[in-house]
Coordinates of N, CA and C in Angstrom, one line a residue:
X1 N -203.5 0.6 53.3 CA -203.2 -0.8 52.5 C -201.8 -0.9 52.6
X2 N -201.3 -2.1 52.1 CA -200.2 -2.5 52.1 C -199.2 -1.9 51.4
X3 N -199.4 -1.3 50.7 CA -198.7 -0.1 49.5 C -198.3 0.9 50.8
X4 N -199.4 1.3 51.2 CA -199.4 2.6 51.7 C -198.4 2.5 53.2
X5 N -198.4 1.4 53.7 CA -197.9 1.1 55.0 C -196.3 1.0 54.7
X6 N -195.8 0.3 53.3 CA -194.5 0.2 53.0 C -194.1 1.4 52.8
X7 N -194.6 2.3 52.1 CA -194.2 3.5 51.8 C -193.9 4.4 52.4
X8 N -194.9 4.2 53.7 CA -194.5 5.3 55.1 C -193.5 4.9 55.5
X9 N -193.3 3.5 55.9 CA -191.8 3.0 56.4 C -190.8 3.6 55.6
X10 N -190.9 3.1 54.3 CA -189.6 3.8 53.2 C -189.4 5.0 53.5
X11 N -190.4 6.0 53.7 CA -190.1 7.2 53.6 C -189.8 7.8 55.0
X12 N -189.8 7.4 55.9 CA -189.2 7.7 57.4 C -188.1 7.0 57.3
X13 N -187.7 5.9 56.9 CA -186.3 5.2 56.7 C -185.2 6.2 55.9
X14 N -185.9 6.8 54.7 CA -185.2 7.5 54.0 C -185.0 8.8 54.9
X15 N -186.0 9.6 55.4 CA -186.0 11.0 56.2 C -184.8 10.8 57.3
X16 N -184.8 9.8 57.9 CA -183.7 9.5 59.2 C -182.1 9.5 58.3
X17 N -182.3 9.1 57.4 CA -181.0 9.0 56.7 C -180.7 10.2 56.1
X18 N -181.6 10.8 55.3 CA -181.2 12.1 54.9 C -180.8 13.2 55.7
X19 N -181.4 13.3 57.0 CA -181.1 14.2 57.9 C -180.2 14.0 59.2
X20 N -179.4 12.9 58.7 CA -178.7 12.1 59.5 C -178.8 12.1 60.8
X21 N -180.2 11.4 61.1 CA -180.5 11.3 62.3 C -180.3 9.6 62.7
X22 N -180.9 9.2 63.8 CA -180.5 7.8 64.5 C -180.5 6.7 63.3
X23 N -179.6 6.3 62.8 CA -179.3 5.3 62.1 C -180.1 4.1 62.6
X24 N -180.4 3.7 63.8 CA -181.1 2.2 64.0 C -182.4 2.8 64.0
X25 N -183.1 3.9 63.6 CA -184.4 4.1 63.4 C -184.5 4.1 62.1
X26 N -183.6 4.6 61.3 CA -183.4 4.4 59.9 C -183.4 3.1 59.4
X27 N -182.8 2.1 59.9 CA -182.6 0.6 59.6 C -184.4 0.0 60.0
X28 N -184.9 0.3 61.3 CA -186.1 -0.2 61.8 C -187.0 0.1 60.6
X29 N -187.2 1.2 60.2 CA -188.5 1.6 59.2 C -188.2 1.0 58.0
X30 N -186.7 0.8 57.4 CA -186.5 0.6 56.3 C -186.6 -1.3 56.1
X31 N -186.3 -1.9 57.3 CA -186.7 -3.5 57.3 C -188.1 -3.6 57.4
X32 N -189.1 -2.5 58.0 CA -190.4 -2.6 58.3 C -191.0 -2.7 56.9
X33 N -190.4 -1.6 56.0 CA -190.8 -1.5 54.6 C -190.8 -2.9 53.9
X34 N -189.5 -3.5 54.1 CA -189.0 -4.5 53.3 C -189.9 -5.7 53.8
X35 N -190.3 -6.0 55.0 CA -191.2 -6.9 55.4 C -192.2 -6.9 54.9
X36 N -193.0 -5.7 54.7 CA -194.4 -5.4 53.9 C -194.3 -5.8 52.7
X37 N -193.0 -5.2 51.9 CA -192.7 -5.5 50.5 C -192.9 -4.4 49.9
X38 N -191.6 -4.1 49.2 CA -191.5 -2.6 48.5 C -191.8 -2.7 47.3
X39 N -192.7 -1.7 46.7 CA -193.4 -2.1 45.6 C -192.5 -1.9 44.1
X40 N -191.7 -1.1 44.3 CA -190.9 -0.6 43.2 C -189.5 -1.4 43.2
X41 N -189.0 -2.0 42.3 CA -187.9 -2.7 42.5 C -186.7 -1.8 42.5
X42 N -186.7 -0.5 42.2 CA -185.6 0.7 42.2 C -185.6 0.7 43.9
X43 N -186.6 0.9 44.4 CA -186.7 1.5 45.9 C -186.5 0.3 46.8
X44 N -186.7 -0.9 46.1 CA -186.3 -2.2 47.0 C -184.7 -2.2 46.9
X45 N -184.1 -2.1 45.5 CA -182.8 -2.2 45.8 C -182.2 -1.2 46.5
X46 N -182.3 -0.1 46.4 CA -181.7 1.2 47.1 C -182.0 0.8 48.8
X47 N -182.9 0.6 49.4 CA -183.4 0.3 50.5 C -182.4 -0.9 50.7
X48 N -182.4 -2.1 50.3 CA -181.5 -3.2 50.7 C -180.3 -2.7 50.8
X49 N -179.7 -2.0 50.0 CA -178.1 -1.3 50.1 C -178.0 -0.5 51.3
X50 N -179.1 0.3 51.5 CA -179.1 1.2 52.4 C -178.9 0.7 53.9
X51 N -179.9 -0.3 53.9 CA -179.8 -1.0 55.2 C -178.3 -1.9 55.3
X52 N -178.0 -2.5 54.3 CA -176.7 -3.0 54.6 C -175.7 -2.2 55.0
X53 N -175.7 -1.1 54.5 CA -174.4 0.1 54.7 C -174.7 0.5 56.1
X54 N -175.9 1.2 56.4 CA -176.2 1.3 57.7 C -176.0 0.2 58.8
X55 N -176.4 -0.9 58.5 CA -176.0 -2.0 59.8 C -174.6 -2.1 59.8
X56 N -174.0 -2.2 58.8 CA -172.5 -2.4 58.8 C -171.7 -1.2 59.5
X57 N -172.3 -0.2 59.2 CA -171.6 0.9 60.1 C -172.2 1.1 61.6
X58 N -173.1 0.3 62.1 CA -173.4 0.2 63.4 C -172.8 -0.9 63.9
X59 N -172.2 -1.8 63.3 CA -171.7 -3.1 63.8 C -172.6 -4.4 63.7
X60 N -173.7 -4.0 63.2 CA -174.8 -5.1 63.1 C -174.2 -6.3 62.0
X61 N -173.4 -6.6 62.2 CA -172.8 -7.7 60.8 C -173.9 -8.3 60.3
X62 N -174.6 -9.4 61.1 CA -175.9 -10.2 60.4 C -176.6 -9.6 59.8
X63 N -177.3 -8.2 60.2 CA -178.3 -7.7 59.3 C -177.5 -7.3 58.2
X64 N -176.3 -6.5 58.4 CA -175.7 -6.3 57.1 C -175.5 -7.2 56.0
X65 N -175.1 -8.2 56.4 CA -174.9 -9.6 55.4 C -176.0 -9.9 54.6
X66 N -177.0 -10.1 55.5 CA -178.1 -10.5 55.1 C -178.7 -9.4 54.1
X67 N -178.5 -8.3 54.1 CA -179.0 -7.6 52.8 C -178.1 -7.2 51.8
X68 N -176.9 -7.5 52.0 CA -176.0 -7.6 51.0 C -176.3 -8.7 50.3
X69 N -176.3 -10.0 50.9 CA -176.7 -11.0 50.2 C -178.0 -11.1 49.6
X70 N -179.1 -10.5 50.1 CA -180.2 -10.6 49.4 C -180.1 -9.5 48.1
X71 N -179.3 -8.7 48.2 CA -179.3 -7.8 47.1 C -178.5 -8.5 46.1
X72 N -177.4 -8.8 46.3 CA -176.5 -9.4 45.4 C -177.3 -10.8 44.4
X73 N -177.7 -11.4 45.5 CA -178.7 -12.5 44.7 C -180.0 -12.1 43.7
X74 N -180.4 -10.9 44.0 CA -181.5 -10.3 43.3 C -181.0 -9.7 42.2
X75 N -180.0 -8.6 42.6 CA -179.9 -7.9 41.6 C -178.3 -7.6 41.1
X76 N -178.0 -8.8 41.0 CA -176.5 -9.0 40.6 C -176.2 -8.4 39.3
X77 N -177.1 -8.4 38.4 CA -176.6 -7.4 37.0 C -177.1 -5.8 37.1
X78 N -177.2 -5.4 38.3 CA -177.6 -3.8 38.3 C -176.1 -3.2 38.4
X79 N -175.9 -2.4 37.3 CA -174.8 -1.8 37.0 C -174.2 -0.7 38.0
X80 N -175.8 0.0 38.4 CA -175.2 0.9 39.4 C -174.7 0.5 40.8
X81 N -174.8 -0.8 41.4 CA -174.3 -1.0 42.5 C -173.3 -2.4 42.2
X82 N -172.7 -2.0 41.0 CA -171.9 -3.4 40.6 C -170.5 -3.3 41.6
X83 N -170.1 -2.4 42.5 CA -169.1 -2.4 43.4 C -169.5 -3.2 44.5
X84 N -170.7 -3.5 44.7 CA -171.3 -4.2 46.0 C -170.2 -5.5 45.9

């Protein structure tokens, strides 16, 4: 199902981050989850921030900017990420 595919990519992306593995692979899986549609808003917000931070750290400024802007447009009142 669509949800299962999204969660598969979300979990793989998180695993790559949690175990300090290849950040490019983490970005790839998190973006794939986003492209499919992340089912919970909390997971979506965290994924978008993670993509932005990882992309920024890899020097992929267009991707970082796109995800910072997506996050700020949709979650501007989220206090957890107020510093963004």
